[in-house]
Coordinates of C-alpha atoms in Angstrom, one line a residue:
Chain V
X18 CA 0.0 -0.1 0.0
X19 CA 2.8 2.4 0.8
X20 CA 4.0 2.4 -2.8
X21 CA 3.3 4.3 -6.0
X22 CA 1.2 7.4 -5.8
X23 CA -0.4 8.2 -2.4
X24 CA -2.6 11.1 -3.2
X25 CA -3.4 13.7 -0.4
X26 CA -6.8 15.6 -0.8
X27 CA -7.7 18.8 0.8
X28 CA -10.3 18.9 3.5
X29 CA -12.5 21.7 2.3
X30 CA -13.7 23.7 5.3
X31 CA -15.2 27.0 6.2
X32 CA -16.0 28.6 9.7
X33 CA -19.3 26.6 9.6
X34 CA -17.4 23.3 9.4
X35 CA -16.3 20.6 6.9
X36 CA -17.8 20.8 3.3
X37 CA -18.5 17.2 3.1
X38 CA -19.9 17.2 -0.4
X39 CA -16.7 18.9 -1.8
X40 CA -14.5 16.5 0.1
X41 CA -16.4 13.4 -1.2
X42 CA -16.0 15.0 -4.7
X43 CA -12.2 15.1 -4.2
X44 CA -12.0 11.5 -3.1
X45 CA -14.1 10.4 -6.0
X46 CA -11.7 12.0 -8.5
X47 CA -8.9 10.0 -6.7
X48 CA -10.9 6.7 -6.7
X49 CA -11.8 7.2 -10.4
X50 CA -8.0 7.8 -11.4
X51 CA -7.1 4.6 -9.4
X52 CA -4.2 6.3 -7.4
X53 CA -2.4 3.7 -5.3
X54 CA -3.6 5.0 -2.1
X55 CA -5.6 8.0 -0.7
X56 CA -3.9 9.9 2.1
X57 CA -6.5 11.9 3.9
X58 CA -5.9 14.2 6.8
X59 CA -2.3 14.9 5.9
X60 CA -0.8 18.4 6.2
X61 CA -2.8 19.0 2.9
X62 CA -5.9 17.7 4.6
X63 CA -5.4 20.3 7.5
X64 CA -5.6 17.5 10.1
X65 CA -4.2 19.7 12.9
X66 CA -7.0 22.2 12.5
X67 CA -9.8 19.7 13.0
X68 CA -11.4 18.2 16.1
X69 CA -11.0 14.5 16.8
X70 CA -14.7 14.0 15.8
X71 CA -14.3 15.9 12.4
X72 CA -11.2 13.7 11.8
X73 CA -13.1 10.5 12.4
X74 CA -16.0 11.8 10.2
X75 CA -13.5 12.6 7.3
X76 CA -12.1 9.0 7.5
X77 CA -15.4 7.3 7.4
X78 CA -16.4 9.5 4.2
X79 CA -13.2 8.7 2.6
X80 CA -13.3 4.9 3.1
X81 CA -17.0 5.0 1.9
X82 CA -16.2 6.7 -1.3
X83 CA -12.7 5.2 -2.1
X84 CA -14.1 2.4 -4.3
X85 CA -11.5 0.0 -2.8
X86 CA -8.5 2.3 -3.1
X87 CA -6.6 2.0 0.3
X88 CA -7.2 4.9 2.6
X89 CA -4.3 6.0 4.8
X90 CA -5.1 8.5 7.7
X91 CA -3.1 11.0 9.4
X92 CA -3.3 10.5 13.1
X93 CA -0.7 13.0 14.4
X94 CA -1.4 15.0 17.5
X95 CA 0.6 16.8 20.1
X96 CA -0.4 14.5 22.9
X97 CA 0.2 10.8 22.7
X98 CA -3.2 10.0 24.2
X99 CA -4.9 11.9 21.3
X100 CA -2.8 10.1 18.7
X101 CA -3.8 6.7 20.1
X102 CA -7.4 7.7 20.2
X103 CA -7.1 8.9 16.5
X104 CA -5.3 5.6 15.5
X105 CA -8.2 3.7 17.0
X106 CA -10.8 5.9 15.4
X107 CA -9.1 5.5 12.0
X108 CA -9.1 1.7 12.3
X109 CA -12.7 1.6 13.4
X110 CA -13.6 3.6 10.4
X111 CA -11.8 1.3 8.0
X112 CA -8.5 2.8 7.3
X113 CA -5.9 0.6 5.6
X114 CA -3.0 2.5 7.3
X115 CA -2.1 5.4 9.3
X116 CA 0.4 8.2 8.9
X117 CA 2.0 9.6 12.1
X118 CA 4.0 12.9 12.4
X119 CA 5.8 13.8 15.5
X120 CA 3.9 17.3 15.8
X121 CA 5.4 19.4 18.4
X122 CA 4.7 22.5 20.6
X123 CA 7.4 22.0 23.2
X124 CA 10.6 20.8 21.3
X125 CA 10.7 17.0 21.6
X126 CA 13.7 14.8 22.4
X127 CA 14.5 11.6 20.4
X128 CA 13.5 9.5 23.2
X129 CA 10.1 11.1 23.6
X130 CA 9.4 10.8 19.9
X131 CA 10.5 7.1 20.0
X132 CA 8.1 6.4 22.9
X133 CA 5.3 8.3 21.1
X134 CA 5.6 6.0 18.1
X135 CA 6.0 2.9 20.2
X136 CA 2.8 3.8 22.1
X137 CA 0.7 4.3 19.0
X138 CA 2.1 1.1 17.4
X139 CA 0.9 -0.8 20.4
X140 CA -2.7 0.3 19.5
X141 CA -2.4 -0.6 15.9
X142 CA -3.4 -3.5 13.6
X143 CA -2.9 -1.7 10.4
X144 CA 0.6 -0.5 9.0
X145 CA 2.0 2.9 9.9
X146 CA 4.0 5.4 7.9
X147 CA 6.4 7.6 9.8
X148 CA 5.7 11.2 8.6
X149 CA 8.9 13.1 8.7
X150 CA 8.1 16.7 7.9
X151 CA 10.3 19.1 10.0
X152 CA 8.8 22.2 8.2
X153 CA 5.6 21.7 10.0
X154 CA 6.4 19.4 13.0
X155 CA 9.8 21.3 14.0
X156 CA 11.2 18.0 14.9
X157 CA 14.1 16.7 12.9
X158 CA 14.8 12.9 12.8
X159 CA 18.3 11.6 13.0
X160 CA 19.0 8.7 10.7
X161 CA 19.6 6.6 13.9
X162 CA 16.1 7.4 15.2
X163 CA 14.6 6.5 11.8
X164 CA 16.4 3.1 12.1
X165 CA 15.1 2.6 15.6
X166 CA 11.4 3.4 14.8
X167 CA 11.5 1.5 11.7
X168 CA 12.1 -1.6 13.8
X169 CA 8.8 -1.2 15.7
X170 CA 6.0 -3.5 14.7
X171 CA 3.4 -1.9 12.2
X172 CA 6.0 0.5 10.8
X173 CA 5.8 0.0 7.1
X174 CA 7.0 3.2 5.5
X175 CA 8.9 6.5 6.0
X176 CA 7.7 9.7 4.3
X177 CA 10.9 11.5 3.9
X178 CA 11.4 15.3 3.3
X179 CA 12.3 16.7 0.0
X180 CA 15.7 15.3 -1.2
X181 CA 18.2 17.3 -3.2
X182 CA 17.2 18.1 -6.9
X183 CA 20.7 16.8 -7.9
X184 CA 20.1 13.2 -8.8
X185 CA 23.3 11.8 -7.3
X186 CA 22.9 13.5 -4.0
X187 CA 19.2 12.3 -3.9
X188 CA 20.3 8.7 -4.7
X189 CA 23.0 8.7 -2.0
X190 CA 20.4 10.1 0.5
X191 CA 18.0 7.4 -0.2
X192 CA 20.4 4.6 -0.2
X193 CA 21.9 5.8 3.1
X194 CA 18.4 5.8 4.8
X195 CA 17.5 2.4 3.3
X196 CA 20.6 0.8 4.8
X197 CA 19.3 1.6 8.1
X198 CA 15.8 0.2 7.9
X199 CA 14.3 -3.3 7.8
X200 CA 13.7 -4.8 4.3
X201 CA 10.0 -4.2 3.5
X202 CA 9.8 -0.9 5.0
X203 CA 9.2 1.6 2.0
X204 CA 10.6 5.0 1.5
X205 CA 8.3 7.8 0.0
X206 CA 9.2 11.2 -1.2
X207 CA 7.3 14.2 -0.2
X208 CA 7.9 17.7 -1.7
X209 CA 6.1 17.6 -5.1
X210 CA 8.9 19.6 -7.0
X211 CA 11.3 16.8 -6.3
X212 CA 9.0 13.8 -6.6
X213 CA 10.4 12.8 -10.1
X214 CA 13.9 13.1 -8.8
X215 CA 13.0 11.1 -5.5
X216 CA 11.3 8.3 -7.4
X217 CA 14.1 7.9 -9.8
X218 CA 16.6 7.9 -6.9
X219 CA 14.8 4.8 -5.5
X220 CA 11.9 6.0 -3.5
X221 CA 9.1 3.4 -3.6
X222 CA 6.2 6.0 -3.1
X223 CA 5.3 9.6 -3.6
X224 CA 3.3 11.2 -0.9
X225 CA 1.8 13.8 -3.1
X226 CA 0.0 17.1 -2.7
X227 CA -0.5 17.5 -6.4
X228 CA -1.9 14.0 -6.7
X229 CA -4.6 14.9 -4.4
X230 CA -6.0 17.4 -6.8
X231 CA -4.6 16.3 -10.2
X232 CA -4.4 12.5 -9.8
X233 CA -3.8 11.8 -13.6
X234 CA -1.0 14.1 -13.9
X235 CA 0.7 12.9 -10.8
X236 CA 0.2 9.3 -11.9
X237 CA 1.9 10.0 -15.3
X238 CA 4.9 11.3 -13.4
X239 CA 4.8 8.2 -11.0
X240 CA 4.4 5.7 -13.8
X241 CA 7.2 7.2 -15.9
X242 CA 9.6 7.0 -12.9
X243 CA 8.4 3.5 -12.0
X244 CA 9.1 2.2 -15.5
X245 CA 12.7 3.7 -15.4
X246 CA 12.0 6.6 -17.7
X247 CA 13.6 9.3 -15.6
X248 CA 13.8 11.8 -18.4
X249 CA 10.0 11.5 -19.1
X250 CA 9.2 11.8 -15.5
X251 CA 11.5 14.9 -15.0
X252 CA 9.9 16.6 -18.2
X253 CA 6.4 16.0 -16.9
X254 CA 7.4 17.4 -13.6
X255 CA 8.9 20.5 -15.1
X256 CA 5.7 21.4 -16.8
X257 CA 4.5 22.2 -13.2
X258 CA 7.4 24.6 -12.6
X259 CA 5.0 27.6 -12.2
X260 CA 3.2 25.8 -9.5
X261 CA 6.5 24.7 -7.9
X262 CA 7.6 28.4 -7.8
X263 CA 4.4 29.3 -6.0
X264 CA 5.0 26.4 -3.6
X265 CA 8.4 27.9 -2.8
X266 CA 6.9 31.3 -2.1
X267 CA 3.6 30.4 -0.3
X268 CA 3.7 26.7 0.7
X269 CA 2.1 23.9 -1.2
X270 CA -1.2 24.0 0.9
X271 CA -2.2 27.6 -0.1
X272 CA -1.3 26.9 -3.8
X273 CA -3.3 23.7 -4.0
X274 CA -6.3 25.3 -2.2
X275 CA -6.1 28.2 -4.6
X276 CA -6.0 25.9 -7.5
X277 CA -8.9 23.7 -6.2
X278 CA -11.0 27.0 -5.7
X279 CA -10.1 28.2 -9.2
X280 CA -11.0 24.8 -10.8
X281 CA -14.3 25.1 -9.1
X282 CA -13.8 21.9 -7.3
X283 CA -14.2 23.5 -3.9
X284 CA -15.9 26.7 -2.8
X285 CA -13.9 29.9 -1.5
X286 CA -12.8 29.8 1.3
X287 CA -11.7 26.2 1.7
X288 CA -9.0 26.5 4.3
X289 CA -9.5 26.7 8.1
X290 CA -8.7 30.2 9.4
X291 CA -6.2 31.6 10.1
X292 CA -5.0 29.9 6.9
X293 CA -5.9 31.7 3.7
X294 CA -5.7 30.8 0.0
X295 CA -3.7 33.1 -2.2
X296 CA -5.1 36.5 -3.4
X297 CA -4.0 39.2 -5.8
X298 CA -1.1 38.5 -8.1
X299 CA -0.2 35.1 -6.7
X300 CA -3.9 33.9 -7.4
X301 CA -3.6 35.3 -10.9
X302 CA -0.5 33.2 -11.4
X303 CA -2.5 30.1 -10.3
X304 CA -5.4 31.0 -12.6
X305 CA -3.0 31.6 -15.5
X306 CA -1.4 28.2 -14.9
X307 CA -4.8 26.5 -15.4
X308 CA -5.1 28.0 -18.8
X309 CA -1.5 27.6 -20.1
X310 CA -0.4 24.6 -18.0
X311 CA -1.8 21.3 -17.4
X312 CA -4.8 21.6 -19.6
X313 CA -2.8 22.0 -22.7
Chain X
X17 CA -3.4 43.4 35.7
X18 CA -0.6 42.9 33.2
X19 CA 2.1 44.3 35.5
X20 CA 4.3 42.9 38.2
X21 CA 4.6 39.1 38.6
X22 CA 2.4 37.0 36.5
X23 CA 2.9 33.4 37.8
X24 CA 2.3 30.4 35.4
X25 CA 1.5 27.2 37.2
X26 CA 1.9 23.7 35.7
X27 CA -1.1 21.7 34.9
X28 CA -0.4 18.4 36.5
X29 CA -1.6 15.6 34.3
X30 CA -1.2 12.0 33.7
X31 CA -2.7 9.5 31.0
X32 CA -5.9 9.3 33.1
X33 CA -6.4 13.0 33.0
X34 CA -5.8 16.2 35.0
X35 CA -4.8 15.9 38.7
X36 CA -7.2 18.6 39.9
X37 CA -6.2 18.4 43.5
X38 CA -2.5 19.1 42.6
X39 CA -3.4 21.9 40.2
X40 CA -5.6 23.5 43.0
X41 CA -2.8 23.1 45.4
X42 CA -0.4 25.1 43.1
X43 CA -3.0 27.9 42.5
X44 CA -3.5 28.2 46.3
X45 CA 0.3 28.7 46.8
X46 CA 0.1 31.5 44.4
X47 CA -3.0 33.1 45.9
X48 CA -1.4 32.9 49.3
X49 CA 1.8 34.6 48.0
X50 CA -0.2 37.3 46.5
X51 CA 1.4 37.3 43.1
X52 CA 0.0 40.1 40.9
X53 CA -1.7 37.6 38.5
X54 CA -2.0 33.9 37.9
X55 CA -1.4 32.8 34.2
X56 CA -3.0 29.4 33.8
X57 CA -2.7 27.4 30.6
X58 CA 0.4 29.1 29.3
X59 CA 3.2 26.9 27.8
X60 CA 4.0 25.9 31.4
X61 CA 0.3 24.9 31.7
X62 CA 0.5 22.6 28.7
X63 CA -2.3 24.3 27.1
X64 CA -1.9 22.8 23.6
X65 CA -2.0 19.3 25.0
X66 CA -5.4 19.6 26.5
X67 CA -8.9 19.4 25.1
X68 CA -11.2 22.4 25.1
X69 CA -13.2 20.9 27.8
X70 CA -10.2 20.4 30.0
X71 CA -9.1 23.9 29.5
X72 CA -12.5 25.3 30.5
X73 CA -12.4 23.2 33.6
X74 CA -8.9 24.3 34.6
X75 CA -10.0 27.9 34.2
X76 CA -13.0 27.4 36.5
X77 CA -10.8 25.8 39.2
X78 CA -8.2 28.5 39.0
X79 CA -10.8 31.4 39.3
X80 CA -12.4 29.4 42.2
X81 CA -9.2 29.1 44.2
X82 CA -7.3 32.4 43.2
X83 CA -8.8 34.3 46.2
X84 CA -9.3 37.4 44.2
X85 CA -5.9 37.3 42.4
X86 CA -6.6 38.0 38.7
X87 CA -6.5 35.0 36.5
X88 CA -5.2 35.2 33.0
X89 CA -5.9 32.3 30.6
X90 CA -4.0 31.0 27.5
X91 CA -6.5 30.7 24.7
X92 CA -4.0 29.9 22.0
X93 CA -5.2 27.3 19.2
X94 CA -4.1 26.5 15.7
X95 CA -7.6 27.2 14.4
X96 CA -9.1 30.6 14.8
X97 CA -12.5 29.2 15.6
X98 CA -11.0 27.3 18.6
X99 CA -9.2 30.3 19.8
X100 CA -12.5 32.1 19.8
X101 CA -14.4 29.4 21.5
X102 CA -11.6 29.4 24.1
X103 CA -11.7 33.0 24.7
X104 CA -15.4 32.7 25.2
X105 CA -15.0 29.9 27.6
X106 CA -12.4 31.7 29.6
X107 CA -14.6 34.7 30.0
X108 CA -17.6 32.6 31.0
X109 CA -15.4 31.0 33.7
X110 CA -14.5 34.3 35.1
X111 CA -11.0 34.9 33.7
X112 CA -9.7 38.6 34.1
X113 CA -7.7 38.4 30.9
X114 CA -6.5 36.1 28.2
X115 CA -3.2 35.3 26.7
X116 CA -3.1 34.5 22.9
X117 CA -0.1 33.0 21.0
X118 CA -0.1 32.6 17.3
X119 CA 0.5 28.9 17.3
X120 CA 1.3 27.5 14.1
X121 CA 1.5 24.2 12.1
X122 CA 1.5 25.6 8.5
X123 CA 3.8 28.6 8.7
X124 CA 1.7 31.8 9.1
X125 CA 1.8 35.0 7.2
X126 CA 1.8 38.3 9.0
X127 CA -1.7 39.0 7.6
X128 CA -3.0 35.7 8.8
X129 CA -1.7 36.4 12.4
X130 CA -3.2 40.0 12.4
X131 CA -6.6 38.6 11.2
X132 CA -6.4 35.9 13.9
X133 CA -5.9 38.5 16.7
X134 CA -8.6 40.7 15.3
X135 CA -11.1 37.9 15.2
X136 CA -10.5 36.9 18.8
X137 CA -10.4 40.4 20.1
X138 CA -13.9 40.9 18.5
X139 CA -15.2 38.1 20.9
X140 CA -13.6 39.6 24.0
X141 CA -14.7 41.7 26.9
X142 CA -11.6 41.3 28.9
X143 CA -8.0 42.5 28.1
X144 CA -5.6 40.5 26.0
X145 CA -1.9 39.9 26.2
X146 CA -0.1 39.1 22.9
X147 CA 2.0 35.9 23.6
X148 CA 5.2 36.3 21.5
X149 CA 7.1 33.0 21.9
X150 CA 8.7 31.9 18.6
X151 CA 10.4 29.0 20.2
X152 CA 7.1 27.2 20.5
X153 CA 4.9 28.9 18.1
X154 CA 7.4 29.1 15.2
X155 CA 6.1 32.4 14.4
X156 CA 8.4 35.6 14.6
X157 CA 6.6 39.0 15.0
X158 CA 8.0 41.9 13.2
X159 CA 8.1 45.1 15.3
X160 CA 5.6 46.6 12.8
X161 CA 3.2 43.7 13.4
X162 CA 3.3 44.1 17.0
X163 CA 2.6 47.8 16.5
X164 CA -0.5 47.0 14.4
X165 CA -1.8 44.2 16.7
X166 CA -1.3 46.5 19.8
X167 CA -3.7 49.0 18.4
X168 CA -6.6 46.5 18.3
X169 CA -9.2 47.0 21.1
X170 CA -8.6 44.8 24.2
X171 CA -4.9 44.3 23.4
X172 CA -3.3 45.4 26.8
X173 CA 0.1 43.8 27.1
X174 CA 2.8 42.0 24.9
X175 CA 4.7 39.0 26.4
X176 CA 8.1 39.5 24.8
X177 CA 10.7 36.8 24.1
X178 CA 13.9 36.9 26.3
X179 CA 15.9 40.0 25.9
X180 CA 19.7 40.2 25.7
X181 CA 21.3 39.7 29.2
X182 CA 23.4 42.8 28.4
X183 CA 21.4 45.6 30.2
X184 CA 22.0 48.3 27.6
X185 CA 20.9 46.1 24.6
X186 CA 18.0 45.0 26.7
X187 CA 16.9 48.5 27.4
X188 CA 17.4 49.6 23.8
X189 CA 15.2 46.6 22.7
X190 CA 12.4 47.4 25.1
X191 CA 12.4 51.2 24.2
X192 CA 12.2 50.4 20.4
X193 CA 9.2 48.2 21.0
X194 CA 7.5 50.7 23.5
X195 CA 7.8 53.4 20.8
X196 CA 5.7 51.4 18.5
X197 CA 2.7 50.6 20.8
X198 CA 0.0 52.7 22.3
X199 CA 0.5 54.1 25.8
X200 CA -1.2 51.9 28.3
X201 CA -0.1 48.6 26.6
X202 CA 2.4 46.9 28.9
X203 CA 5.5 44.9 28.0
X204 CA 6.2 41.8 30.0
X205 CA 9.5 39.7 29.9
X206 CA 9.4 36.0 29.6
X207 CA 12.5 33.7 30.0
X208 CA 13.1 33.5 33.6
X209 CA 16.9 33.8 33.3
X210 CA 16.8 37.3 32.0
X211 CA 13.8 38.4 34.0
X212 CA 15.7 40.6 36.3
X213 CA 17.4 42.3 33.4
X214 CA 14.2 42.7 31.5
X215 CA 12.3 44.3 34.5
X216 CA 15.3 46.6 35.0
X217 CA 15.4 47.5 31.3
X218 CA 11.8 48.8 31.6
X219 CA 9.4 45.8 31.3
X220 CA 6.3 46.3 33.3
X221 CA 5.7 42.6 34.0
X222 CA 7.4 39.2 34.3
X223 CA 5.6 36.4 32.7
X224 CA 7.2 33.8 34.9
X225 CA 7.6 30.0 34.9
X226 CA 9.6 30.1 38.1
X227 CA 6.9 32.2 39.7
X228 CA 4.2 29.5 39.1
X229 CA 6.1 27.2 41.4
X230 CA 8.3 29.3 43.7
X231 CA 6.1 32.5 43.9
X232 CA 8.0 34.1 46.9
X233 CA 11.3 33.8 45.4
X234 CA 10.0 35.2 42.1
X235 CA 8.2 38.1 43.9
X236 CA 11.5 39.0 45.7
X237 CA 13.2 39.4 42.3
X238 CA 10.2 41.4 40.9
X239 CA 9.9 43.7 43.9
X240 CA 13.7 44.4 43.9
X241 CA 13.5 45.4 40.3
X242 CA 10.3 47.4 40.7
X243 CA 12.0 49.6 43.4
X244 CA 14.9 50.2 41.1
X245 CA 17.3 48.0 43.0
X246 CA 18.8 46.3 39.8
X247 CA 21.9 44.9 41.8
X248 CA 19.6 43.1 44.3
X249 CA 17.4 41.8 41.6
X250 CA 20.3 40.5 39.6
X251 CA 21.8 38.9 42.7
X252 CA 18.5 37.1 43.7
X253 CA 18.2 35.9 40.0
X254 CA 21.9 34.7 40.0
X255 CA 21.1 32.3 42.9
X256 CA 19.0 30.3 40.3
X257 CA 21.8 29.9 37.9
X258 CA 21.8 26.0 38.4
X259 CA 18.2 26.1 37.2
X260 CA 18.8 28.5 34.4
X261 CA 21.5 26.1 33.1
X262 CA 19.0 23.2 33.2
X263 CA 16.5 25.4 31.3
X264 CA 19.0 26.1 28.5
X265 CA 19.6 22.4 28.3
X266 CA 16.1 20.9 28.6
X267 CA 13.6 23.7 28.3
X268 CA 12.0 25.4 31.4
X269 CA 8.9 23.2 31.4
X270 CA 10.8 19.9 32.0
X271 CA 12.9 21.5 34.6
X272 CA 10.0 23.0 36.6
X273 CA 8.0 20.0 36.3
X274 CA 10.9 17.9 37.8
X275 CA 11.4 20.5 40.6
X276 CA 7.6 20.2 41.3
X277 CA 7.8 16.5 41.5
X278 CA 11.0 16.6 43.6
X279 CA 9.3 19.1 46.1
X280 CA 6.3 16.7 46.4
X281 CA 3.9 19.3 45.1
X282 CA 2.8 17.0 42.1
X283 CA 3.0 13.3 41.5
X284 CA 5.2 11.6 39.0
X285 CA 4.4 11.9 36.0
X286 CA 2.9 15.3 35.9
X287 CA 3.5 16.0 32.2
X288 CA 1.3 15.0 29.2
X289 CA 3.1 12.3 27.1
X290 CA 5.1 12.5 24.9
X291 CA 6.7 15.1 27.3
X292 CA 8.7 13.8 30.1
X293 CA 10.2 15.2 33.1
X294 CA 14.0 15.0 33.6
X295 CA 15.7 11.7 34.6
X296 CA 19.2 10.5 35.5
X297 CA 21.7 13.1 36.2
X298 CA 19.6 16.1 35.2
X299 CA 17.1 15.0 37.9
X300 CA 19.8 14.7 40.3
X301 CA 20.9 18.4 39.6
X302 CA 17.4 19.4 40.3
X303 CA 17.1 17.6 43.5
X304 CA 20.6 18.9 44.5
X305 CA 19.4 22.5 43.8
X306 CA 16.5 22.0 46.3
X307 CA 19.0 21.3 49.0
X308 CA 21.7 23.8 48.2
X309 CA 19.8 26.5 46.3
X310 CA 16.7 28.3 47.3
X311 CA 16.0 26.6 50.7
X312 CA 19.2 28.1 52.2

């Protein structure tokens, strides 16, 4: 399950609550495109901004409309007791796997993070993906810690932060990490702009923001890389350079939310305040990309 | 209310829930010592690890046992809708003021932070203190943004991050900030090790971790600085250097939690997992400090 394209949809929301119809519509697009898995309630799904009850509801909706595509659910929370509860809720709702990030408010020690993963794994019957995203969690894994956590039962994948865009450096990074983890634990790239590089460098999966909104385009990049056509994967990725530039300036969430609004797939606003989609010139650049970019 | 010593107690908790008796005991110590205000559910009070319901309960307990000392309540949350709900809950429970930090998961823009404060202020009848703590919120205020937010109705204080330990640099920093904010908005120092310097440099308040556990000692430092005796304030502060050293290595929360456990004021564990109090040599240093330090 933690291989190929894992597509992370937005959770459309406004101050009145989750827009369930819009969320179901996004899931149905992914199911129809036959992505390899659907990753709900990742950073793109605004998991940290939702209540435990809303997160359980989103999971149930996703499983119900995924048409058999495995659903992976983000269960990250600041408190271990909440992460355990979320893992149990996700399993009850039919999730095929969970994704756990070491979210922090107080800076965490390596030992605290290890114990956090251990405690959640003890409550799991489904596989877990370690979500390493220092930009939002403010925790940086050492390679040694990745190795220790990957030995825990249920751990089946690591979602690694963006690799270098330089192919040799990326390959070296992935090989170094792989040497530290058990066989069978997969590595998945995050950071859409370097997904083609990461897959070519030996990642088994792409945990994809783009794929949550444009599954066919993300599948094309994934399949090209999987069949060893690095050049094709890279060329397909480069067509998205206008989006990647916006990601670098505003973060992927705001860009994809704006794109979803501009495509008419969600209503405006679709992000939980205080987060806002793009406005002004940045929004115009997104709108221009729809016309000149992927619809060509 | 946002002047003098604002003392921030721990929220003792284990995996079964809040230890209400222990929390009430901490509040009673502060009330008896007549601190200038009690700041519950700050970073030291683990606010981000508790449910909205637990936070409302803690506020009610604090107001009930504060014996007339004003209670200030941390209402920070990732989602604006939660911060508004918490502000309303705090007011209903009898809080005299609230403390709001721009907690982040996705990195926030200045405009998003401004709108977040504005939205919460619109739901407030009590004064608000802006909680600037980049170490935990991962948001850094510009001085210009502090100036804009300080103009909002209800904003009455800014809790500023640690200043330089060098008195002239500290004074310059406080003067620069004060020039940007309306008269009547107070500035409070955080970072216990530089509290004496900060108060001497012109801060009106000390938002104090130490004061939440050792109110008399923190009051002695505060009162010395308030009567202009910088040397006495500094000397009193230097007696805590063994604690400040531990703060720098482990963060103030783990140190104060360990101290509270060692003093028998709370049971072990008292922090929400994944957070842990100190163990081994660090814990021994805390225990040694009790004997050789403030009880002399």
